[in-house]
Amino acid sequence: MDDQIILRLAAKTLIPFILVFALYVQFHGDYGPGGGFQAGVIFAAGFVLYALVFGLRRTVQVMPPWVTLACGAAGVLLYAGVGVVTMALGSEYLNYNVLAHDPEHGQHYGILLVELGVLITVFGVMLGMFYAFAGRRSLDG
Amino acid sequence: MSTVIDITLLTFLAVTALAIIRTRNLFAAVMLAGIYSLVSAGLFTALDAVDVAFTEAAVGAGISTVLFLGTLALVGWEEEKPAHQPILPLVVVVLTGGALVWGTSDLPPFGVATNPVHESPIAERYIEESGHEIGIPNIVTSVLASYRGYDTMGEATVIFTALVGVLLLLAHGPHPRRVWEGDRWSTKWDDPQLQDEDDETLEGDGPFESDSPEGGSANG
């Protein structure tokens, strides 16, 4: 799409806003609609847009496929790890009350961490799937 | 007013669905599926389910469309004419759809205060207590991440499992390896065709490969 200068410039301008909007959706999830699932998809969509306009090869250089796979696993591990930590602190699995002295603060930390885990997993899975689909053609000829 | 909006959106949904069935152009079908998801998101918003609408708009209209397009780049843009008359599928679909519509007569009526969901002690607990038990205003997030955190962990695991499944089916993605060649790092591609092209020029040939700094690489 080298001749599509408007498309390239529009994409280039939009991508930072898409990524920041994903973070807004993530961290505003406590107050309005949003959360890790939506934020992860939007964050991945920023990279997908980059790949559609500037090519898969450059996207792979920015965000290598192994990073997306690692993200997919790391998010679930972070989520499950929060549960293990609460158990180690002497409470039930995923009972965030014990994460801080004040149970309400503990809930805040717990929700922040598990939503972050969801964000990382969803981002890694969505982009990893896109790589899996989009990358086949260039390898199979 | 909301009735008018509902009827308009549902009409759009029905028209889009019929158009998807009618068209043989798979590219048009994918675009229409994206529109279908977007109209669904509008419908969810009209039903005050903004979180669901958000997800539908992001996943259904956004990522799914891109994944469909990626698939189309592999399988082609035109659907072949079916070899047989679609009478049996039509009967199956009509029967299933009829059974589903019949089943909705057992659902509690929409928005009535005495519905089971409004009278269950759990819903009351969420609405009354989550404000100081969890301390965040969005009850949906409280339920999703804290009260039902175990379920959400299952969802995250399901999503991860989906990735594993896709990777098992479409085993090789674009996986260049960084190899240390004595004095410098270089990028190795498993496919010799990709390797032949000097990776400095960033020339591509895949469905989403259209870039090169010098220009000229056509989509193909």
Short mmCIF file of C-alpha atoms in Angstrom, two decimals:
data_model
loop_
_atom_site.label_atom_id
_atom_site.label_comp_id
_atom_site.label_asym_id
_atom_site.label_seq_id
_atom_site.Cartn_x
_atom_site.Cartn_y
_atom_site.Cartn_z
CA MET A 1 0.00 0.00 0.00
CA ASP A 2 2.87 2.32 -0.71
CA ASP A 3 0.78 4.47 -3.02
CA GLN A 4 -1.94 4.89 -0.40
CA ILE A 5 -0.40 7.88 1.31
CA ILE A 6 -3.63 9.03 2.98
CA LEU A 7 -4.19 5.56 4.40
CA ARG A 8 -0.62 5.33 5.65
CA LEU A 9 -0.70 8.75 7.27
CA ALA A 10 -4.12 8.16 8.81
CA ALA A 11 -3.00 4.83 10.25
CA LYS A 12 0.22 6.33 11.55
CA THR A 13 -1.73 9.08 13.28
CA LEU A 14 -4.40 6.77 14.68
CA ILE A 15 -2.24 3.99 16.12
CA PRO A 16 -0.93 5.89 19.18
CA PHE A 17 -4.46 7.00 20.02
CA ILE A 18 -5.75 3.43 19.67
CA LEU A 19 -3.09 2.16 22.08
CA VAL A 20 -3.75 4.94 24.61
CA PHE A 21 -7.50 4.36 24.28
CA ALA A 22 -6.91 0.68 25.09
CA LEU A 23 -5.10 1.70 28.29
CA TYR A 24 -7.95 4.10 29.12
CA VAL A 25 -10.48 1.30 28.65
CA GLN A 26 -8.31 -0.91 30.85
CA PHE A 27 -7.86 1.46 33.77
CA HIS A 28 -11.28 3.09 33.54
CA GLY A 29 -12.94 -0.31 33.84
CA ASP A 30 -13.55 0.33 37.55
CA TYR A 31 -15.75 3.32 36.75
CA GLY A 32 -17.36 2.63 33.41
CA PRO A 33 -17.70 -0.04 30.79
CA GLY A 34 -14.43 -1.68 29.89
CA GLY A 35 -11.82 -3.95 31.34
CA GLY A 36 -9.12 -6.34 30.34
CA PHE A 37 -10.99 -8.17 27.59
CA GLN A 38 -11.96 -5.09 25.62
CA ALA A 39 -8.66 -3.32 26.27
CA GLY A 40 -6.65 -6.34 25.12
CA VAL A 41 -8.58 -6.53 21.87
CA ILE A 42 -8.21 -2.80 21.19
CA PHE A 43 -4.49 -2.91 21.98
CA ALA A 44 -4.07 -5.83 19.58
CA ALA A 45 -6.16 -3.98 16.98
CA GLY A 46 -3.57 -1.20 16.97
CA PHE A 47 -0.87 -3.66 15.94
CA VAL A 48 -3.19 -5.35 13.42
CA LEU A 49 -3.84 -1.98 11.78
CA TYR A 50 -0.09 -1.43 11.58
CA ALA A 51 0.34 -4.85 9.96
CA LEU A 52 -2.44 -4.22 7.44
CA VAL A 53 -0.99 -0.92 6.30
CA PHE A 54 2.77 -1.33 6.73
CA GLY A 55 3.14 -5.08 6.27
CA LEU A 56 3.56 -8.10 8.47
CA ARG A 57 7.33 -8.08 8.30
CA ARG A 58 7.72 -4.73 10.04
CA THR A 59 5.09 -5.60 12.63
CA VAL A 60 6.98 -8.78 13.44
CA GLN A 61 10.06 -6.67 14.04
CA VAL A 62 8.18 -4.43 16.48
CA MET A 63 6.29 -7.26 18.20
CA PRO A 64 7.91 -10.65 17.53
CA PRO A 65 5.52 -13.64 17.49
CA TRP A 66 7.23 -15.28 20.45
CA VAL A 67 6.34 -12.21 22.54
CA THR A 68 2.65 -12.66 21.73
CA LEU A 69 2.83 -16.32 22.74
CA ALA A 70 4.64 -15.42 25.93
CA CYS A 71 2.00 -12.74 26.64
CA GLY A 72 -0.80 -15.25 26.13
CA ALA A 73 0.69 -17.54 28.77
CA ALA A 74 1.99 -14.82 31.10
CA GLY A 75 -1.40 -13.19 31.56
CA VAL A 76 -3.04 -16.41 32.70
CA LEU A 77 -0.05 -17.09 34.96
CA LEU A 78 -0.35 -13.60 36.49
CA TYR A 79 -4.07 -14.16 37.10
CA ALA A 80 -3.54 -17.58 38.67
CA GLY A 81 -0.50 -16.26 40.54
CA VAL A 82 -2.62 -13.64 42.31
CA GLY A 83 -4.75 -16.50 43.58
CA VAL A 84 -1.69 -18.38 44.80
CA VAL A 85 -0.44 -15.26 46.60
CA THR A 86 -3.75 -14.77 48.39
CA MET A 87 -3.60 -18.43 49.45
CA ALA A 88 -0.03 -17.95 50.69
CA LEU A 89 -1.24 -14.97 52.71
CA GLY A 90 -3.70 -17.28 54.45
CA SER A 91 -6.98 -16.68 52.66
CA GLU A 92 -9.08 -18.34 49.97
CA TYR A 93 -7.95 -18.58 46.36
CA LEU A 94 -8.49 -15.18 44.67
CA ASN A 95 -9.79 -13.51 47.84
CA TYR A 96 -8.08 -10.14 47.38
CA ASN A 97 -8.95 -8.83 50.84
CA VAL A 98 -5.62 -10.01 52.23
CA LEU A 99 -3.49 -8.22 49.62
CA ALA A 100 -3.40 -5.03 51.72
CA HIS A 101 -4.11 -4.05 55.31
CA ASP A 102 -7.40 -2.49 54.27
CA PRO A 103 -9.59 -5.11 52.56
CA GLU A 104 -10.94 -2.47 50.15
CA HIS A 105 -7.41 -1.58 49.04
CA GLY A 106 -6.68 -5.28 48.73
CA GLN A 107 -9.65 -5.61 46.38
CA HIS A 108 -8.32 -2.68 44.32
CA TYR A 109 -4.88 -4.26 43.97
CA GLY A 110 -6.35 -7.67 43.21
CA ILE A 111 -8.72 -6.38 40.52
CA LEU A 112 -5.96 -4.25 39.00
CA LEU A 113 -3.65 -7.27 38.77
CA VAL A 114 -6.15 -9.78 37.41
CA GLU A 115 -7.46 -7.27 34.86
CA LEU A 116 -3.85 -6.70 33.82
CA GLY A 117 -3.49 -10.45 33.43
CA VAL A 118 -6.60 -10.56 31.25
CA LEU A 119 -5.28 -7.63 29.15
CA ILE A 120 -1.94 -9.35 28.56
CA THR A 121 -3.53 -12.69 27.68
CA VAL A 122 -6.16 -11.25 25.33
CA PHE A 123 -3.61 -9.02 23.61
CA GLY A 124 -1.18 -11.89 23.11
CA VAL A 125 -3.86 -14.30 21.92
CA MET A 126 -5.49 -11.88 19.47
CA LEU A 127 -2.22 -10.80 17.89
CA GLY A 128 -0.84 -14.35 17.95
CA MET A 129 -3.92 -15.58 16.10
CA PHE A 130 -3.58 -12.79 13.58
CA TYR A 131 0.06 -13.75 13.00
CA ALA A 132 -0.95 -17.40 12.62
CA PHE A 133 -3.52 -16.54 9.93
CA ALA A 134 -1.66 -13.77 8.15
CA GLY A 135 1.73 -15.47 8.27
CA ARG A 136 0.70 -18.67 6.51
CA ARG A 137 0.57 -17.25 3.02
CA SER A 138 4.03 -15.77 3.06
CA LEU A 139 5.47 -19.08 4.24
CA ASP A 140 3.47 -21.41 2.02
CA GLY A 141 4.25 -19.36 -1.05
CA MET B 1 -38.74 5.99 21.09
CA SER B 2 -36.72 3.00 22.28
CA THR B 3 -39.22 0.71 20.55
CA VAL B 4 -38.55 2.51 17.26
CA ILE B 5 -34.79 2.13 17.78
CA ASP B 6 -35.15 -1.56 18.64
CA ILE B 7 -37.30 -2.28 15.59
CA THR B 8 -34.93 -0.33 13.32
CA LEU B 9 -31.85 -2.16 14.61
CA LEU B 10 -33.54 -5.57 14.44
CA THR B 11 -34.65 -4.83 10.87
CA PHE B 12 -31.06 -3.94 9.99
CA LEU B 13 -29.94 -7.21 11.59
CA ALA B 14 -32.43 -9.25 9.57
CA VAL B 15 -31.56 -7.48 6.31
CA THR B 16 -27.84 -7.94 6.93
CA ALA B 17 -28.30 -11.63 7.72
CA LEU B 18 -30.31 -12.17 4.52
CA ALA B 19 -27.69 -10.30 2.51
CA ILE B 20 -24.94 -12.52 3.98
CA ILE B 21 -26.90 -15.61 2.91
CA ARG B 22 -27.56 -14.28 -0.58
CA THR B 23 -24.11 -13.06 -1.55
CA ARG B 24 -21.55 -15.35 -3.21
CA ASN B 25 -18.81 -12.76 -2.76
CA LEU B 26 -17.05 -13.77 0.46
CA PHE B 27 -15.42 -10.36 0.85
CA ALA B 28 -18.88 -8.75 0.89
CA ALA B 29 -20.06 -11.43 3.31
CA VAL B 30 -17.20 -10.67 5.72
CA MET B 31 -17.89 -6.94 5.58
CA LEU B 32 -21.60 -7.59 6.16
CA ALA B 33 -20.71 -9.82 9.14
CA GLY B 34 -18.78 -6.88 10.57
CA ILE B 35 -21.81 -4.64 10.06
CA TYR B 36 -23.97 -7.32 11.72
CA SER B 37 -21.71 -7.24 14.78
CA LEU B 38 -21.77 -3.45 14.89
CA VAL B 39 -25.58 -3.36 14.71
CA SER B 40 -25.68 -6.04 17.45
CA ALA B 41 -23.44 -3.78 19.55
CA GLY B 42 -25.92 -0.95 19.00
CA LEU B 43 -28.74 -3.24 20.08
CA PHE B 44 -26.84 -4.21 23.26
CA THR B 45 -26.31 -0.52 24.00
CA ALA B 46 -30.05 0.07 23.61
CA LEU B 47 -30.55 -2.74 26.16
CA ASP B 48 -28.15 -0.95 28.59
CA ALA B 49 -25.58 -3.75 28.33
CA VAL B 50 -22.69 -1.42 27.50
CA ASP B 51 -19.95 -3.84 28.55
CA VAL B 52 -21.31 -6.52 26.22
CA ALA B 53 -21.76 -3.95 23.45
CA PHE B 54 -18.15 -2.84 23.86
CA THR B 55 -16.88 -6.40 23.56
CA GLU B 56 -19.11 -7.13 20.57
CA ALA B 57 -17.89 -4.02 18.78
CA ALA B 58 -14.22 -4.74 19.50
CA VAL B 59 -14.20 -8.51 18.93
CA GLY B 60 -17.07 -9.06 16.53
CA ALA B 61 -16.69 -6.04 14.30
CA GLY B 62 -12.94 -5.58 14.73
CA ILE B 63 -10.76 -8.63 15.23
CA SER B 64 -13.14 -11.23 13.75
CA THR B 65 -13.38 -9.26 10.52
CA VAL B 66 -9.60 -9.13 10.24
CA LEU B 67 -9.27 -12.85 10.95
CA PHE B 68 -11.93 -13.59 8.32
CA LEU B 69 -10.03 -11.44 5.83
CA GLY B 70 -6.85 -13.31 6.69
CA THR B 71 -8.68 -16.57 5.99
CA LEU B 72 -10.07 -15.22 2.72
CA ALA B 73 -6.58 -14.33 1.61
CA LEU B 74 -5.82 -18.06 1.95
CA VAL B 75 -8.97 -19.59 0.47
CA GLY B 76 -10.09 -17.09 -2.19
CA TRP B 77 -12.83 -14.49 -2.48
CA GLU B 78 -15.66 -16.31 -4.25
CA GLU B 79 -17.94 -18.95 -2.78
CA GLU B 80 -18.61 -21.86 -5.11
CA LYS B 81 -22.14 -22.76 -6.07
CA PRO B 82 -23.48 -25.52 -3.80
CA ALA B 83 -23.63 -28.91 -5.50
CA HIS B 84 -27.08 -29.75 -4.10
CA GLN B 85 -30.34 -28.00 -3.37
CA PRO B 86 -30.27 -26.40 0.10
CA ILE B 87 -33.66 -27.84 1.09
CA LEU B 88 -32.50 -30.02 3.99
CA PRO B 89 -30.33 -27.29 5.60
CA LEU B 90 -33.25 -24.87 5.23
CA VAL B 91 -35.59 -27.30 7.02
CA VAL B 92 -33.05 -27.84 9.81
CA VAL B 93 -32.51 -24.11 10.25
CA VAL B 94 -36.25 -23.32 10.24
CA LEU B 95 -36.94 -26.07 12.78
CA THR B 96 -34.09 -25.00 15.07
CA GLY B 97 -35.03 -21.34 14.79
CA GLY B 98 -38.66 -22.16 15.47
CA ALA B 99 -37.70 -24.19 18.55
CA LEU B 100 -35.59 -21.28 19.83
CA VAL B 101 -38.40 -18.76 19.30
CA TRP B 102 -40.81 -21.16 21.01
CA GLY B 103 -38.31 -21.49 23.87
CA THR B 104 -38.26 -17.72 24.45
CA SER B 105 -41.91 -17.94 25.60
CA ASP B 106 -40.55 -19.53 28.80
CA LEU B 107 -38.14 -16.66 29.46
CA PRO B 108 -39.20 -14.06 32.03
CA PRO B 109 -40.52 -10.89 30.36
CA PHE B 110 -37.94 -8.18 29.69
CA GLY B 111 -37.43 -5.53 32.34
CA VAL B 112 -40.08 -6.65 34.84
CA ALA B 113 -39.17 -5.97 38.48
CA THR B 114 -40.37 -9.35 39.76
CA ASN B 115 -38.09 -11.35 37.46
CA PRO B 116 -35.97 -13.98 39.25
CA VAL B 117 -32.76 -12.12 38.43
CA HIS B 118 -33.96 -9.04 40.32
CA GLU B 119 -35.28 -10.96 43.32
CA SER B 120 -32.32 -13.27 43.90
CA PRO B 121 -30.40 -12.48 47.11
CA ILE B 122 -27.12 -12.51 45.16
CA ALA B 123 -28.17 -9.62 42.92
CA GLU B 124 -29.27 -7.67 46.00
CA ARG B 125 -25.92 -8.37 47.65
CA TYR B 126 -24.01 -7.17 44.57
CA ILE B 127 -26.04 -3.96 44.30
CA GLU B 128 -26.18 -3.13 48.01
CA GLU B 129 -22.78 -4.26 49.25
CA SER B 130 -20.29 -4.12 46.39
CA GLY B 131 -19.84 -0.36 46.89
CA HIS B 132 -18.05 -0.82 50.21
CA GLU B 133 -17.06 -4.49 49.96
CA ILE B 134 -15.11 -3.98 46.73
CA GLY B 135 -15.04 -0.20 46.68
CA ILE B 136 -15.44 0.45 42.96
CA PRO B 137 -18.51 1.99 41.33
CA ASN B 138 -18.82 -0.40 38.38
CA ILE B 139 -20.72 -3.42 39.67
CA VAL B 140 -19.99 -5.34 36.48
CA THR B 141 -16.26 -5.12 37.17
CA SER B 142 -16.79 -6.05 40.83
CA VAL B 143 -18.66 -9.18 39.83
CA LEU B 144 -16.36 -10.05 36.94
CA ALA B 145 -13.02 -9.56 38.64
CA SER B 146 -13.76 -10.21 42.31
CA TYR B 147 -17.00 -12.01 43.22
CA ARG B 148 -16.72 -14.21 40.13
CA GLY B 149 -12.95 -13.92 39.72
CA TYR B 150 -12.59 -17.67 39.47
CA ASP B 151 -14.92 -17.77 36.44
CA THR B 152 -13.00 -14.97 34.75
CA MET B 153 -9.77 -16.88 35.26
CA GLY B 154 -11.45 -19.75 33.45
CA GLU B 155 -12.35 -17.39 30.60
CA ALA B 156 -8.78 -16.16 30.32
CA THR B 157 -7.65 -19.79 30.23
CA VAL B 158 -10.18 -20.57 27.50
CA ILE B 159 -8.85 -17.69 25.40
CA PHE B 160 -5.30 -18.95 25.89
CA THR B 161 -6.44 -22.45 24.92
CA ALA B 162 -7.95 -21.01 21.73
CA LEU B 163 -4.54 -19.61 20.82
CA VAL B 164 -2.93 -22.99 21.44
CA GLY B 165 -5.56 -24.61 19.21
CA VAL B 166 -5.06 -22.10 16.39
CA LEU B 167 -1.31 -22.52 16.56
CA LEU B 168 -1.62 -26.31 16.46
CA LEU B 169 -3.79 -26.07 13.34
CA LEU B 170 -1.87 -23.30 11.57
CA ALA B 171 1.43 -24.41 12.97
CA HIS B 172 3.88 -22.07 11.33
CA GLY B 173 3.38 -18.35 11.53
CA PRO B 174 5.99 -15.82 10.52
CA HIS B 175 8.61 -16.90 12.98
CA PRO B 176 11.94 -15.36 12.16
CA ARG B 177 14.78 -16.30 14.46
CA ARG B 178 17.50 -13.95 15.56
CA VAL B 179 20.82 -15.71 15.05
CA TRP B 180 24.20 -14.50 16.28
CA GLU B 181 26.67 -14.76 13.40
CA GLY B 182 29.97 -14.17 15.12
CA ASP B 183 29.88 -10.40 14.90
CA ARG B 184 26.26 -9.40 14.35
CA TRP B 185 22.67 -10.50 14.78
CA SER B 186 20.80 -11.50 11.63
CA THR B 187 17.21 -12.53 11.00
CA LYS B 188 16.61 -16.10 9.83
CA TRP B 189 13.32 -17.10 8.23
CA ASP B 190 12.31 -20.75 8.12
CA ASP B 191 11.10 -20.30 4.56
CA PRO B 192 13.95 -20.06 2.04
CA GLN B 193 11.82 -17.82 -0.20
CA LEU B 194 11.58 -15.23 2.55
CA GLN B 195 15.21 -15.70 3.43
CA ASP B 196 16.30 -15.07 -0.14
CA GLU B 197 14.85 -11.61 -0.02
CA ASP B 198 17.35 -9.54 1.85
CA ASP B 199 15.71 -8.67 5.15
CA GLU B 200 17.17 -5.18 5.03
CA THR B 201 14.92 -4.27 2.09
CA LEU B 202 11.82 -5.53 3.91
CA GLU B 203 10.27 -6.84 0.72
CA GLY B 204 7.17 -8.97 1.23
CA ASP B 205 4.87 -11.20 -0.75
CA GLY B 206 2.12 -12.32 1.64
CA PRO B 207 -1.46 -11.11 1.82
CA PHE B 208 -0.52 -8.38 4.24
CA GLU B 209 2.89 -7.80 2.76
CA SER B 210 2.87 -4.70 0.69
CA ASP B 211 5.69 -2.66 2.05
CA SER B 212 9.09 -1.76 0.90
CA PRO B 213 10.96 1.46 1.52
CA GLU B 214 11.65 1.93 -2.17
CA GLY B 215 8.03 1.28 -3.11
CA GLY B 216 6.61 -0.77 -5.90
CA SER B 217 5.81 -4.12 -4.28
CA ALA B 218 2.24 -4.83 -5.34
CA ASN B 219 -0.25 -6.66 -3.18
CA GLY B 220 -0.57 -10.13 -4.13
#
